[in-house]
Short mmCIF file of C-alpha atoms and ligand atoms in Angstrom, two decimals:
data_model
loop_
_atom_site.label_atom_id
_atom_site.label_comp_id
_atom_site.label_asym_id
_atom_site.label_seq_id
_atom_site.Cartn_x
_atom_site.Cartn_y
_atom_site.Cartn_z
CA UNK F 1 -47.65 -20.19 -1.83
CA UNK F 2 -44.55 -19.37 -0.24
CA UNK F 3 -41.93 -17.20 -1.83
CA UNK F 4 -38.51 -16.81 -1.31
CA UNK F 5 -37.87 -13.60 -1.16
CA UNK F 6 -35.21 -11.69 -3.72
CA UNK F 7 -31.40 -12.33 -1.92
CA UNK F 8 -30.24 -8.91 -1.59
CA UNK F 9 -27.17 -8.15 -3.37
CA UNK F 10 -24.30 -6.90 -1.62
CA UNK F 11 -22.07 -3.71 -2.05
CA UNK F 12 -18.39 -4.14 -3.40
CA UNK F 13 -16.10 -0.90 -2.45
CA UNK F 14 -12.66 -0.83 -3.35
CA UNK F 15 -10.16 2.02 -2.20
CA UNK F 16 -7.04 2.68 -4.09
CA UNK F 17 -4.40 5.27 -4.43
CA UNK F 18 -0.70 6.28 -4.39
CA UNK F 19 1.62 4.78 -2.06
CA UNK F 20 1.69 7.11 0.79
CA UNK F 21 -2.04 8.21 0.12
CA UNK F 22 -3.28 7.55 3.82
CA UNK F 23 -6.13 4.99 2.48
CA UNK F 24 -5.77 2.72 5.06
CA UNK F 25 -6.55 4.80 7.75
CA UNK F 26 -9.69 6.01 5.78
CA UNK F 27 -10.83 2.26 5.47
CA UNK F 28 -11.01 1.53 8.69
CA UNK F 29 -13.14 4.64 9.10
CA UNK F 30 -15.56 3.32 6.82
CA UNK F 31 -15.38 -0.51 8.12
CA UNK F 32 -16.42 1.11 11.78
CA UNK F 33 -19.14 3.05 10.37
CA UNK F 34 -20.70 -0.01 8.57
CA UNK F 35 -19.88 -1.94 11.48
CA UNK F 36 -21.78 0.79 13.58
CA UNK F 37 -24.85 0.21 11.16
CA UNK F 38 -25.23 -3.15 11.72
CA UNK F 39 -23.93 -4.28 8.07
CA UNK F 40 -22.47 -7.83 7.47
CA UNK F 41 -19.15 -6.52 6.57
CA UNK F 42 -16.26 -8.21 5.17
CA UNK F 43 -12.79 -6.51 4.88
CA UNK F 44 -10.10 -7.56 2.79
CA UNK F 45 -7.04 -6.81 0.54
CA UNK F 46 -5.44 -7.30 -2.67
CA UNK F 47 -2.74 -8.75 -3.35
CA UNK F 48 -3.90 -10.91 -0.81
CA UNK F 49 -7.35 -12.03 1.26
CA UNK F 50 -6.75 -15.48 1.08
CA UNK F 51 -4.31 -17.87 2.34
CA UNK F 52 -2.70 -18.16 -1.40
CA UNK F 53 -3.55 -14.97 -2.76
CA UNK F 54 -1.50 -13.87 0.80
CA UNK F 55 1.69 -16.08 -0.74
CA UNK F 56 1.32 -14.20 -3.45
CA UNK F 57 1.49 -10.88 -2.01
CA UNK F 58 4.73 -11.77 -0.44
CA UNK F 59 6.09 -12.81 -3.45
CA UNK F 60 5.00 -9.85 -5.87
CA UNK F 61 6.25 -7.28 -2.87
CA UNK F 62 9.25 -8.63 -2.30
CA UNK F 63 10.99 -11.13 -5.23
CA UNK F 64 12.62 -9.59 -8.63
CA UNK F 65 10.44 -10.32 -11.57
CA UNK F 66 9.16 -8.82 -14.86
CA UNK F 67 5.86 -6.94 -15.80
CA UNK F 68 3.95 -9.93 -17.54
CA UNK F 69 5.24 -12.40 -14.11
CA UNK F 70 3.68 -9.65 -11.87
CA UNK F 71 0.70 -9.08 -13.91
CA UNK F 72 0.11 -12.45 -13.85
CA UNK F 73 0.42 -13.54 -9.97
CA UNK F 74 -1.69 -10.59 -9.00
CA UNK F 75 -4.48 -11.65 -11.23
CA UNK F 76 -3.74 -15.70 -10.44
CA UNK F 77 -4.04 -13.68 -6.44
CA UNK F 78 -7.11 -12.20 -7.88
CA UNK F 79 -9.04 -14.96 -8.98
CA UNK F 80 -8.59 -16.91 -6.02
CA UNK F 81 -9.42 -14.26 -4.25
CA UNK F 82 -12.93 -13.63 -6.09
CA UNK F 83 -13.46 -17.28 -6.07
CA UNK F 84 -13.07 -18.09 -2.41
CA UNK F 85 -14.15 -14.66 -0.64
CA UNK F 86 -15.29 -11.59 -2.29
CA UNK F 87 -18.22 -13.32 -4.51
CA UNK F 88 -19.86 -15.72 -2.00
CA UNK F 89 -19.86 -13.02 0.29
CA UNK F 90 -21.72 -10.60 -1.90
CA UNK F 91 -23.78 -13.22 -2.84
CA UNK F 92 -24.80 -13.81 0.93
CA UNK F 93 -25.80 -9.75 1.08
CA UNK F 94 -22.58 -8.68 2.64
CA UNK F 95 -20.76 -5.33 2.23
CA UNK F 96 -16.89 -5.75 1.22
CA UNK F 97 -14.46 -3.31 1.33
CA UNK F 98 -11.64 -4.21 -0.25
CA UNK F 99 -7.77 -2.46 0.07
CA UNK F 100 -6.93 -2.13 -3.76
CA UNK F 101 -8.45 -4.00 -6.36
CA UNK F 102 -7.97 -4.18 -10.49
CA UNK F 103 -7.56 -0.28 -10.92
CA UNK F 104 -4.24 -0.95 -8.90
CA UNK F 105 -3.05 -3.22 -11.65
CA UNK F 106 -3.82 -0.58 -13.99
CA UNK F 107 -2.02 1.67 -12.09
CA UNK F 108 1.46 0.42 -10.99
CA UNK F 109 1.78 -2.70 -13.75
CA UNK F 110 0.06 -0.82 -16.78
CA UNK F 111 1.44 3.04 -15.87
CA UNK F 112 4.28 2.30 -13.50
CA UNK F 113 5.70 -0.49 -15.11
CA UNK F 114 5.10 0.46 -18.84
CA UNK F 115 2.82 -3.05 -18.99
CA UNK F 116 0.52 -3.33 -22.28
CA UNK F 117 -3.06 -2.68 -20.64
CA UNK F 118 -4.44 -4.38 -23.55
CA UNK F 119 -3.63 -7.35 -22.17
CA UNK F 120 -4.41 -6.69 -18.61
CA UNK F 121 -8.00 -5.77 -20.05
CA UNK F 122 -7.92 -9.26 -21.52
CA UNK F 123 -6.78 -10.88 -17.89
CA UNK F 124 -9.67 -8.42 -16.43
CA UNK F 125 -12.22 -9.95 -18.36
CA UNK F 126 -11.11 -13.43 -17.53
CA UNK F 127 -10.84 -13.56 -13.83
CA UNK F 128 -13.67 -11.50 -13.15
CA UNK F 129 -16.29 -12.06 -15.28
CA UNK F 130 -17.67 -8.70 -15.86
CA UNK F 131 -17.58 -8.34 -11.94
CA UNK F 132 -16.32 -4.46 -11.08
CA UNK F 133 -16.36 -2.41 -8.14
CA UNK F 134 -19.88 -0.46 -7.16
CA UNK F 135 -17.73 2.01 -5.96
CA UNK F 136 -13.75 2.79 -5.84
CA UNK F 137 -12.41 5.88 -3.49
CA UNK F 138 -9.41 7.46 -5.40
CA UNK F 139 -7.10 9.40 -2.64
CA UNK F 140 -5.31 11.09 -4.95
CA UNK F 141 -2.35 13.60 -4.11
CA UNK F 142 1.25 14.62 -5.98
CA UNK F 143 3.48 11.85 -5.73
CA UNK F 144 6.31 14.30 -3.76
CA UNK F 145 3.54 14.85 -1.13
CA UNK F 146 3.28 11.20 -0.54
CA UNK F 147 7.07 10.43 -0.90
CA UNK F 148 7.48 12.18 2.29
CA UNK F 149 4.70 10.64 4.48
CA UNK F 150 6.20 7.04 3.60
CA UNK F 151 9.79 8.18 4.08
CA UNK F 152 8.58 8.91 7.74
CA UNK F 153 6.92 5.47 8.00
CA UNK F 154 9.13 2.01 7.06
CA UNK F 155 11.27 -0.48 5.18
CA UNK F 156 9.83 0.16 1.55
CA UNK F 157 8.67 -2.32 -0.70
CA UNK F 158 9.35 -3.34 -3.85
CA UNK F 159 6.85 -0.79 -4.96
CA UNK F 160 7.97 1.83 -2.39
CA UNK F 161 10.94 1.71 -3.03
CA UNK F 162 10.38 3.31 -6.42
CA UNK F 163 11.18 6.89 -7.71
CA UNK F 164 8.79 9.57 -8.04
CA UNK F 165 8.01 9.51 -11.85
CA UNK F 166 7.33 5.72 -11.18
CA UNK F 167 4.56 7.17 -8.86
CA UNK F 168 3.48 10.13 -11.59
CA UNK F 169 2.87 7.52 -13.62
CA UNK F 170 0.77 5.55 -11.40
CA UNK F 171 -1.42 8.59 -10.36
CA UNK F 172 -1.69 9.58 -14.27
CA UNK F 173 -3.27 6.04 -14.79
CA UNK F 174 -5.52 5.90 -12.09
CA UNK F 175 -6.73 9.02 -13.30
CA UNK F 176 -7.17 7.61 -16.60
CA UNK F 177 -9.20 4.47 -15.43
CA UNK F 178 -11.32 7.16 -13.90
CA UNK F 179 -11.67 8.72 -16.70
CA UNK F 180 -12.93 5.96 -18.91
CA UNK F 181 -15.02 4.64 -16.14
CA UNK F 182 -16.43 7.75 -13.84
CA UNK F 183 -20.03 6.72 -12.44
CA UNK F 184 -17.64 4.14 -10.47
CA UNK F 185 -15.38 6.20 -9.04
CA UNK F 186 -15.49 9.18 -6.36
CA UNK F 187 -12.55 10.88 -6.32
CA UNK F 188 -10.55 12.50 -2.93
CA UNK F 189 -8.23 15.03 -2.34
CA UNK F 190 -6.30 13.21 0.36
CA UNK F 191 -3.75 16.31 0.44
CA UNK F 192 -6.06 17.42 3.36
CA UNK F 193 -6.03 16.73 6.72
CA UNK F 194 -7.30 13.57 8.03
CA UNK F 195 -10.11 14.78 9.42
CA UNK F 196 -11.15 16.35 6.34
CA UNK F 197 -10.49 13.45 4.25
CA UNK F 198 -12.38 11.07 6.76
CA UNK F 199 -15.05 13.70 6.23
CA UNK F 200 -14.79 13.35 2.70
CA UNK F 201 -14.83 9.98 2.46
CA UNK F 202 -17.80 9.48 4.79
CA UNK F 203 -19.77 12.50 2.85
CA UNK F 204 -19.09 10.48 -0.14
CA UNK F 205 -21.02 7.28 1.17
CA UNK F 206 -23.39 9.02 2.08
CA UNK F 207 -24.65 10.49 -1.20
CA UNK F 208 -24.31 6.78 -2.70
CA UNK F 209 -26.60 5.66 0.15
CA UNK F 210 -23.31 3.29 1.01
CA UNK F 211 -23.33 4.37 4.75
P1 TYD W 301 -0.44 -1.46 -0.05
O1 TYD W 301 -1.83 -1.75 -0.50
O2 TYD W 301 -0.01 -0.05 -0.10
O3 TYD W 301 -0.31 -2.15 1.35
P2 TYD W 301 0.51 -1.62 2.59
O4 TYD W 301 -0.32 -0.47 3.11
O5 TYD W 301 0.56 -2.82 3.49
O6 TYD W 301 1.85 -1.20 2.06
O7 TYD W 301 0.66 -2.32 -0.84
C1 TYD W 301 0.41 -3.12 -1.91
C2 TYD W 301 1.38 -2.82 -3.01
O8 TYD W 301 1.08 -3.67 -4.12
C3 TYD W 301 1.28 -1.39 -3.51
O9 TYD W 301 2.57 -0.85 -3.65
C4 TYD W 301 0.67 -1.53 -4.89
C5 TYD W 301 1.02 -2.92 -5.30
N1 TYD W 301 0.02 -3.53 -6.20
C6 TYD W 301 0.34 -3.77 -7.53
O10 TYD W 301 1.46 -3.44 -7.96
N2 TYD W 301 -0.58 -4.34 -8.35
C7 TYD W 301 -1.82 -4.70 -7.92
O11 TYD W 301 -2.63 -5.22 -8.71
C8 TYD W 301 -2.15 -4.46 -6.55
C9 TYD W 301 -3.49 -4.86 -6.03
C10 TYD W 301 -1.20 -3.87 -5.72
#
């Protein structure tokens, strides 16, 4: 008799940190090396990753709004996101690395913005369905440190554009979400140089068997 054999599940990475953290250098690093291994790799952002989820984006970046508006378009971003991309491809076996994910919302709507996370645990469970990251890389660094790599860099953001005990606050929650949750997340100094960060971050893989 044939058998079909099991589908094998795919990996779900999520990187996250400060603004000014460096991550996206780092995640290209890690979509070459998969890329390198031969992995079906898909790589993708949040707020965004899909047409909508991209409209989105623009608005939450750049229009005034409150907490509970924001909360809700990046989740409404979320779900359509999950939906169309991130859950058929890990059903298909693929690897997705994803540019910010749920802890984010944590992060700058629950800490930055002062948002009940009560409810954004409530929105969590909704849109995803018990679905969470395999693994999230933290860059972590002081908020001053990464004040002055983004002042070198461009127009800010709505987010960018924020003070640093907006950004203390967003570091101290992160921290927190790794704290409740810590077999998900690794955690990286990304006060380092970037060679020793990339080496971080690829050491870190490595140990998961995600490289
Ligand atoms: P970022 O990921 O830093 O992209 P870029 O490198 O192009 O600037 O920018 C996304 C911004 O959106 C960042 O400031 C954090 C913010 N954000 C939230 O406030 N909530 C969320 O749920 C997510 C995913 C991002």
């Amino acid at each position: 008799m044939n058998q079909t054999p099991p589908q094998r599940a795919g990996r779900f990475i999520t990187v996250e940190g400060i603004d000014g953290a460096g991550k996206t250098t780092h995640v290209q690093a890690v979509e070459d090396a998969w890329r390198s291994a031969g992995r079906d790799v898909v790589r993708t952002r949040e707020p965004g990753g899909t047409p909508l989820a991209e409209r989105l984006r623009d608005m939450v970046l750049h229009e005034p709004m409150d907490a509970l508006t924001e909360s809700l378009l990046v989740f409404a971003a979320r779900r359509d996101h999950l939906h169309t991309v991130i859950e058929p491809a890990l059903a298909r076996g693929a690897w997705v690395l994803c540019d910010r994910f749920t802890d984010a919302t944590f992060a700058y709507q629950g800490g930055g913005r002062g948002f009940d996370m009560t409810v954004l645990s409530q929105l969590e469970a909704w849109v995803q369905q018990g679905r969470q990251p395999d693994l999230t890389l933290l860059f972590d660094l002081p908020p001053v440190v990464a004040a002055e790599r983004l002042r070198q860099a461009r127009q800010p953001d709505r987010f960018e554009a924020q003070d640093g005990h907006f950004f203390e606050r967003v570091r101290q929650a992160y921290l927190q979400r790794m704290a409740e949750q810590p077999h998900r997340f690794a955690l990286i100094d990304a006060q380092q140089s970037p060679d020793q960060v990339r080496e971080a971050v690829l050491q870190t893989l490595t140990a998961r068997g995600l490289l």
